[in-house]
Amino acid sequence: MRNLKLTIQYNGQNYCGWQKQPDSLGIQGTIEKAIYDITREEVKITGSGRTDAGVHALGQVANFKTSSNIPASKMPNALNAKLPKDISIIDCIEVDEDFHSRYSSKKKRYRYLIHNSPYRNPIYKDISYHVKYDLDFEKMCKEAKSLIGEYDFKGFMSSGSSVKDTIRTIYDITLTKEDGLIVMEVEGNGFLYNMVRIIAGTLVDIGRGRITKNLEEVIKSKNRGECGHTAPAHGLFLKKVDY
Amino acid sequence: MRNLKLTIQYNGQNYCGWQKQPDSLGIQGTIEKAIYDITREEVKITGSGRTDAGVHALGQVANFKTSSNIPASKMPNALNAKLPKDISIIDCIEVDEDFHSRYSSKKKRYRYLIHNSPYRNPIYKDISYHVKYDLDFEKMCKEAKSLIGEYDFKGFMSSGSSVKDTIRTIYDITLTKEDGLIVMEVEGNGFLYNMVRIIAGTLVDIGRGRITKNLEEVIKSKNRGECGHTAPAHGLFLKKVDY
């Protein structure tokens, strides 16, 4: 069996998330259906991680085993012809049989878009979090740097996760702003459930003055209640997974 | 009568353009209708220029005369409540009675988005020009610099324009690229009919190797046939108008 690695972009707006639900295929099931359409094989694809309902991807990774002999380089166009327009396969390569999209991943990079203006933006409305309040952008940038390093990010995890080891390393976080659009990018060795959205929400709450403690102290507290709100799903993009 | 200056954002996807058409309100008519809804006045708004069907705006400017006493600062929210979600008023100030959105403008800045990838992008598909061919981005950047200065841009004008004076000054043009998305921004004292879209199309043709002449020679030819194709409307944004 060949092991194929896909790189996938999607607009998550109309999906229940990566994972199949009883009444909905999800991104995963939609791609599995397209694979069936071209190979007649009922495969299971493994994603680098689940994305929640509404979350987008610029570089999600998934792999699957197949006995089809369609060349990897032909896969993106073949699959895209069967997929809805809000999902796009942008790369396919053959990998070692022991490659696993989730367990083999070394680094992930996420992007979060915040539209900071009293008024709605008709271009970015479906892919950014609209924050109407004035945000102190300089302060957000300064505080964000405290996230870089290896910490116990227990406070930055939504309840409902069964994960025990809550230590993660953040390698990089950047915030840029142009025309009211704040682009946050964060890279780490892994992220807890809702961690990026809680980071975004915490930085918004810091920028708004609702959190007055230093972010360093907030991290140290390991307390979900000390962190900010969970920013909405539709501002989040899984940008890149490194192996 | 007060003279009010509006700054407007819109997603042009579902509009016949700025201008009213016999069977369609256009952006202009849609805003005039919203003004009527809140003031009961049948005003005519004057835009800084018409945008074609499908073209977007991040900072279109328009002004109108009114005897309404609604404070300018309340106008954006009042109008946005009446406008469809793909149009947003992001600023309103009172200006001198002789201010004219079109004649008083000094500079305009446009953005053009090119998505350069063999595969479609589900996030940017409605707001960027999808170019599947490999583009030589370095060459495009280098050649683009030839546009800066005062030239007769006659070759960069679509037929059907009655404009006689085709001399324009371009102050700045920049191209940046990230993850396959090329962002072109160009600023000038004014632009001929379809000029920005022809500049974008010409740079794509240079990047693809379909135009082998230097852009300097192409400009000098003053010949529409020597320039590139007209890039599609849905990649174009009117970003800013300076007065």
XYZ file of C-alpha atoms in Angstrom:
486
model
C 0.000 0.000 0.000
C 1.262 3.513 -0.790
C 1.096 6.199 1.887
C 0.073 9.576 0.419
C 0.451 12.915 2.201
C -1.973 15.660 1.220
C -1.682 19.390 1.912
C -5.134 20.907 2.141
C -6.682 24.370 2.196
C -10.265 24.971 3.222
C -12.740 27.613 4.140
C -14.323 26.097 7.234
C -17.381 28.360 7.209
C -19.838 25.723 6.038
C -18.375 22.699 7.837
C -18.888 21.056 11.217
C -15.086 20.922 11.457
C -12.438 18.439 10.351
C -14.097 15.450 11.937
C -17.146 13.590 10.706
C -20.318 14.059 12.742
C -23.317 11.717 12.768
C -25.225 14.024 10.430
C -22.362 15.656 8.550
C -19.273 14.567 6.645
C -16.913 17.270 7.908
C -13.814 18.177 5.912
C -12.349 14.715 6.509
C -15.391 12.824 5.251
C -15.770 15.145 2.264
C -12.185 14.374 1.194
C -12.653 10.642 1.841
C -15.687 10.738 -0.423
C -13.647 12.453 -3.177
C -10.928 9.784 -2.791
C -13.603 7.117 -3.153
C -14.912 8.832 -6.283
C -11.537 8.555 -8.001
C -10.145 5.288 -6.522
C -13.263 3.327 -5.486
C -11.455 2.669 -2.205
C -13.015 3.402 1.160
C -10.000 4.968 2.857
C -9.658 6.684 6.213
C -7.568 9.833 6.119
C -5.621 10.938 9.190
C -5.321 14.672 9.789
C -2.494 16.451 11.623
C -5.186 17.438 14.092
C -8.871 18.205 14.177
C -9.989 21.703 13.411
C -13.222 22.891 15.011
C -16.368 23.965 13.194
C -15.708 27.187 11.285
C -11.901 27.026 11.477
C -10.034 27.447 8.166
C -6.819 25.935 6.852
C -4.082 27.200 4.569
C -1.926 24.102 5.064
C -3.676 21.255 6.881
C -1.915 17.906 6.343
C -3.491 14.474 6.125
C -2.314 11.073 4.926
C -3.966 7.870 3.745
C -3.021 4.395 2.544
C -4.069 3.401 -0.923
C -3.460 0.676 -3.486
C -4.429 3.062 -6.283
C -1.684 3.725 -8.808
C -2.722 7.292 -9.638
C 0.558 9.290 -9.547
C 0.816 11.569 -6.506
C 1.361 14.601 -8.764
C -2.011 13.986 -10.456
C -3.903 13.658 -7.177
C -4.553 17.364 -6.439
C -6.307 18.064 -9.727
C -8.146 14.728 -9.667
C -9.443 15.324 -6.150
C -10.170 19.028 -6.653
C -12.427 18.098 -9.574
C -14.563 16.082 -7.122
C -14.340 18.415 -4.114
C -16.542 21.428 -3.369
C -14.919 24.806 -4.100
C -14.286 25.552 -0.421
C -11.770 22.688 -0.152
C -8.589 22.536 -2.237
C -5.808 19.947 -2.310
C -2.628 21.910 -3.000
C -0.009 19.163 -2.753
C 0.313 15.392 -2.723
C 3.492 13.399 -2.236
C 4.256 9.767 -1.493
C 5.788 9.267 1.959
C 7.247 6.392 4.016
C 4.704 3.876 5.207
C 5.275 4.891 8.839
C 4.559 8.603 8.220
C 1.605 9.661 10.378
C 0.169 13.176 9.922
C -0.494 13.587 13.612
C 2.270 11.685 15.433
C 5.057 12.694 13.027
C 4.345 16.427 13.232
C 7.101 18.579 14.778
C 5.706 22.106 14.551
C 2.445 23.823 13.765
C 1.813 27.398 12.713
C -1.549 29.103 13.099
C -2.799 32.479 11.920
C -5.547 34.428 13.661
C -7.190 37.484 12.048
C -8.695 40.284 14.123
C -10.557 43.106 12.425
C -10.308 46.032 14.837
C -12.729 48.752 13.832
C -16.022 50.170 15.085
C -17.495 49.152 11.720
C -17.859 45.852 9.903
C -15.551 44.957 7.000
C -17.332 43.429 4.009
C -14.152 41.778 2.662
C -12.890 40.061 5.801
C -16.156 39.529 7.665
C -16.225 35.731 7.303
C -12.539 35.144 8.041
C -11.795 37.516 10.907
C -12.913 38.271 14.461
C -14.545 41.686 14.519
C -13.481 43.592 17.650
C -15.236 46.964 17.864
C -13.388 48.237 20.927
C -10.152 50.204 20.727
C -7.210 47.877 21.191
C -3.783 48.945 22.439
C -1.837 47.196 19.700
C 1.611 48.087 21.064
C 0.743 46.562 24.404
C -0.585 43.398 22.742
C 2.694 43.011 20.791
C 4.807 43.546 23.888
C 2.830 41.127 26.075
C 2.636 38.462 23.351
C 6.393 37.923 23.605
C 5.867 36.381 27.083
C 4.321 33.356 25.388
C 7.586 32.365 23.714
C 9.254 29.447 25.486
C 8.343 26.191 27.191
C 5.530 26.596 29.705
C 2.670 24.749 31.282
C -0.196 26.266 29.272
C -2.901 24.581 31.354
C -4.834 27.865 31.671
C -4.975 28.117 27.881
C -6.986 24.920 27.402
C -10.744 24.621 27.150
C -12.392 22.152 29.484
C -13.443 18.889 27.912
C -9.947 17.922 26.834
C -8.531 14.706 28.246
C -4.932 15.821 27.686
C -2.781 15.352 30.821
C 0.546 16.844 29.741
C -0.158 20.551 29.249
C 3.444 21.650 28.703
C 4.018 23.088 25.250
C 6.718 25.175 23.574
C 5.931 28.289 21.594
C 8.742 29.161 19.210
C 7.390 32.353 17.738
C 4.480 34.781 17.903
C 4.108 37.863 15.723
C 1.412 40.501 15.422
C 1.186 42.893 12.490
C -1.457 45.501 11.743
C -2.542 47.101 8.502
C -5.716 49.063 7.886
C -7.336 47.802 11.063
C -6.568 44.153 10.317
C -4.399 42.529 12.993
C -2.653 39.369 11.842
C -1.401 37.148 14.658
C 0.807 34.198 13.790
C 1.934 31.694 16.368
C 4.173 28.665 16.000
C 4.726 25.883 18.495
C 5.480 22.202 18.932
C 1.826 21.571 19.589
C -1.293 23.293 20.905
C -3.876 22.369 23.526
C -7.601 22.333 22.812
C -8.638 25.900 21.792
C -5.195 27.194 22.833
C -4.697 29.523 19.845
C -8.203 30.950 20.208
C -7.620 31.517 23.948
C -4.269 33.201 23.178
C -6.059 35.486 20.677
C -8.867 36.209 23.149
C -6.392 36.902 25.955
C -4.415 39.345 23.794
C -7.667 41.098 22.825
C -8.615 41.359 26.511
C -5.140 42.764 27.272
C -5.460 45.255 24.389
C -8.874 46.302 25.677
C -7.658 46.695 29.238
C -9.888 43.947 30.647
C -6.850 41.956 31.720
C -4.405 44.148 33.603
C -1.986 41.480 34.821
C 1.147 40.771 32.808
C 0.750 37.855 30.452
C 3.689 36.231 32.232
C 1.661 36.104 35.448
C -1.412 34.909 33.590
C 0.563 31.949 32.183
C 2.045 31.153 35.609
C -1.431 31.086 37.193
C -2.306 27.977 35.069
C -5.866 29.108 35.642
C -8.381 29.238 32.769
C -10.225 31.981 34.680
C -7.205 34.307 34.614
C -6.873 34.003 30.820
C -9.086 35.792 28.331
C -12.120 34.645 26.378
C -11.999 32.085 23.581
C -11.879 34.089 20.346
C -14.325 32.785 17.697
C -13.460 29.954 15.325
C -13.918 31.886 12.070
C -10.766 34.024 12.659
C -8.499 30.971 12.933
C -6.380 29.370 10.197
C -4.151 26.309 10.480
C -1.320 27.657 8.353
C 1.428 25.058 8.272
C 2.470 21.730 9.761
C 6.165 20.836 9.791
C 7.556 17.300 9.917
C -26.996 72.297 3.184
C -24.248 70.262 4.837
C -21.720 68.434 2.679
C -20.898 64.992 4.095
C -17.918 62.883 3.043
C -18.272 59.130 3.430
C -15.514 56.502 3.402
C -16.886 53.219 2.125
C -15.816 49.590 1.972
C -17.554 47.044 -0.222
C -17.291 43.588 -1.618
C -18.183 44.208 -5.253
C -18.925 40.577 -6.052
C -22.687 40.932 -6.247
C -22.875 44.418 -7.765
C -22.983 45.838 -11.275
C -20.335 48.322 -10.119
C -20.451 51.727 -8.463
C -22.858 53.249 -10.932
C -26.579 52.638 -11.176
C -27.740 50.585 -14.158
C -31.251 50.536 -15.620
C -32.028 47.256 -13.851
C -29.741 47.515 -10.851
C -28.947 50.011 -8.106
C -25.188 49.547 -8.027
C -23.210 50.480 -4.916
C -24.108 54.160 -5.392
C -27.850 53.571 -5.618
C -27.786 51.150 -2.704
C -26.177 53.795 -0.492
C -28.552 56.504 -1.772
C -31.445 54.249 -0.797
C -29.990 53.804 2.714
C -29.590 57.609 3.018
C -33.237 57.985 1.986
C -34.241 55.420 4.617
C -32.719 57.494 7.402
C -33.197 61.088 6.138
C -36.204 60.823 3.761
C -34.125 62.888 1.316
C -33.510 61.797 -2.257
C -29.836 62.687 -2.501
C -27.290 62.011 -5.213
C -23.936 60.838 -3.933
C -20.762 61.595 -5.881
C -18.035 58.970 -5.808
C -14.295 59.586 -6.222
C -14.654 57.504 -9.345
C -16.700 54.641 -10.672
C -15.592 51.125 -9.923
C -16.507 48.425 -12.435
C -18.704 45.415 -11.780
C -16.978 43.070 -9.345
C -14.354 45.573 -8.135
C -14.032 45.945 -4.343
C -13.211 48.916 -2.141
C -11.382 49.324 1.147
C -11.607 53.116 1.041
C -13.913 54.492 -1.640
C -14.944 58.093 -0.953
C -18.252 59.774 -1.789
C -19.964 62.953 -0.727
C -23.527 64.251 -0.670
C -25.443 67.374 0.306
C -28.081 67.057 2.966
C -30.273 69.192 5.185
C -30.519 66.365 7.711
C -29.138 67.205 11.135
C -27.976 63.686 12.001
C -24.434 64.179 13.401
C -21.723 62.981 11.012
C -20.316 60.676 13.686
C -23.666 58.838 13.923
C -23.963 58.355 10.157
C -21.861 55.181 9.751
C -23.870 53.102 12.224
C -27.176 54.574 11.040
C -26.395 53.776 7.389
C -24.824 50.379 8.087
C -28.045 49.322 9.812
C -29.857 49.898 6.502
C -27.148 48.635 4.130
C -26.548 45.039 3.038
C -23.608 43.317 4.782
C -21.344 43.612 1.724
C -21.244 47.424 2.026
C -19.907 49.251 5.090
C -19.593 52.951 5.847
C -16.421 53.291 7.925
C -16.218 57.069 8.276
C -18.317 60.203 7.853
C -17.140 63.774 8.315
C -18.570 67.158 7.433
C -16.548 68.971 4.745
C -16.539 72.361 3.009
C -19.422 72.911 0.644
C -17.063 72.971 -2.354
C -15.507 69.591 -1.546
C -16.078 67.207 -4.481
C -15.090 63.537 -4.094
C -13.953 63.306 -7.694
C -12.504 66.725 -8.577
C -10.849 67.346 -5.211
C -8.957 64.037 -5.162
C -5.153 64.273 -5.288
C -4.021 60.664 -5.117
C -5.519 57.210 -5.347
C -4.134 53.908 -4.139
C -5.283 50.564 -5.508
C -4.510 47.011 -4.432
C -4.569 44.051 -6.774
C -4.420 40.442 -5.501
C -2.975 37.631 -7.588
C -3.155 34.060 -6.326
C -0.282 32.277 -8.073
C -0.669 28.530 -7.686
C -1.612 25.564 -9.864
C -4.511 25.005 -7.451
C -7.468 27.081 -6.353
C -7.496 28.808 -2.960
C -10.785 28.488 -1.051
C -10.102 31.546 1.127
C -9.127 34.091 -1.532
C -11.034 32.738 -4.518
C -13.552 35.587 -4.721
C -11.075 38.409 -4.120
C -8.020 37.416 -6.165
C -7.008 36.635 -9.732
C -6.019 32.972 -9.912
C -2.950 32.587 -12.166
C -2.024 28.920 -12.555
C 1.194 29.475 -14.517
C 4.581 29.897 -12.861
C 5.361 33.596 -12.510
C 8.859 35.050 -12.245
C 8.112 37.246 -9.245
C 11.582 38.862 -9.089
C 11.263 39.962 -12.692
C 7.785 41.367 -12.085
C 9.093 43.434 -9.133
C 12.041 44.744 -11.124
C 9.987 45.685 -14.195
C 7.192 47.259 -12.125
C 9.575 50.028 -11.037
C 9.541 51.373 -14.620
C 5.963 52.537 -14.053
C 7.016 55.095 -11.444
C 7.023 58.611 -12.849
C 5.021 60.824 -15.208
C 4.245 59.099 -18.498
C 1.706 58.969 -21.259
C -0.098 55.767 -20.255
C -2.248 55.685 -23.400
C -1.424 51.997 -23.966
C -2.786 51.201 -20.508
C -6.334 52.371 -21.235
C -9.224 50.231 -22.428
C -11.038 51.439 -25.518
C -14.364 53.113 -24.891
C -12.914 55.883 -22.759
C -13.396 59.440 -23.974
C -10.413 60.725 -21.980
C -8.033 62.837 -24.106
C -5.216 63.586 -21.700
C -3.612 60.220 -21.001
C -0.645 61.521 -19.005
C -0.636 60.272 -15.431
C 1.917 60.124 -12.615
C 2.550 56.947 -10.668
C 4.168 57.673 -7.311
C 4.664 54.186 -6.025
C 4.192 50.530 -6.917
C 5.031 47.616 -4.641
C 4.666 43.874 -5.008
C 4.900 41.484 -2.080
C 4.380 37.735 -2.013
C 3.423 35.369 0.785
C 2.202 31.800 0.436
C 1.477 32.219 -3.252
C -0.518 35.432 -2.777
C 0.977 38.382 -4.660
C -0.195 41.763 -3.378
C 0.337 44.629 -5.813
C -0.254 48.177 -4.583
C -0.061 51.151 -6.880
C -0.507 54.828 -6.115
C -0.923 57.645 -8.593
C -2.501 61.041 -9.207
C -5.194 59.341 -11.250
C -5.795 56.274 -13.369
C -7.185 55.738 -16.864
C -10.057 53.376 -17.596
C -8.952 49.845 -16.550
C -5.380 51.105 -16.057
C -4.708 49.196 -12.817
C -6.133 45.984 -14.253
C -3.980 46.396 -17.392
C -0.897 47.056 -15.233
C -1.670 43.849 -13.283
C -2.259 41.894 -16.506
C 0.935 43.258 -18.063
C 3.012 42.295 -15.015
C 1.472 38.787 -15.090
C 2.355 38.502 -18.792
C 5.900 39.657 -18.029
C 6.143 37.156 -15.168
C 4.894 34.393 -17.440
C 7.311 35.335 -20.227
C 4.575 36.265 -22.714
C 5.868 39.831 -22.856
C 9.624 39.866 -23.379
C 10.100 43.617 -23.958
C 11.115 45.813 -21.030
C 8.145 47.517 -19.413
C 9.851 50.843 -20.198
C 9.552 50.119 -23.927
C 5.993 48.889 -23.506
C 5.017 52.214 -21.891
C 6.821 54.206 -24.608
C 4.938 52.334 -27.352
C 1.655 53.915 -26.141
C 0.076 50.921 -27.837
C -2.648 48.875 -26.107
C -1.530 45.872 -28.167
C 1.974 45.932 -26.675
C 0.607 45.859 -23.110
C -0.748 42.772 -21.417
C -4.276 41.530 -20.881
C -6.808 43.211 -18.599
C -6.704 41.302 -15.327
C -10.173 40.445 -13.967
C -12.208 42.848 -11.849
C -12.543 40.638 -8.757
C -8.818 40.991 -7.860
C -9.035 44.804 -7.679
C -9.553 46.983 -4.600
C -9.786 50.767 -4.440
C -7.782 51.184 -1.260
C -7.504 54.881 -0.535
C -8.279 58.317 -1.937
C -6.241 61.284 -0.733
C -7.411 64.899 -0.802
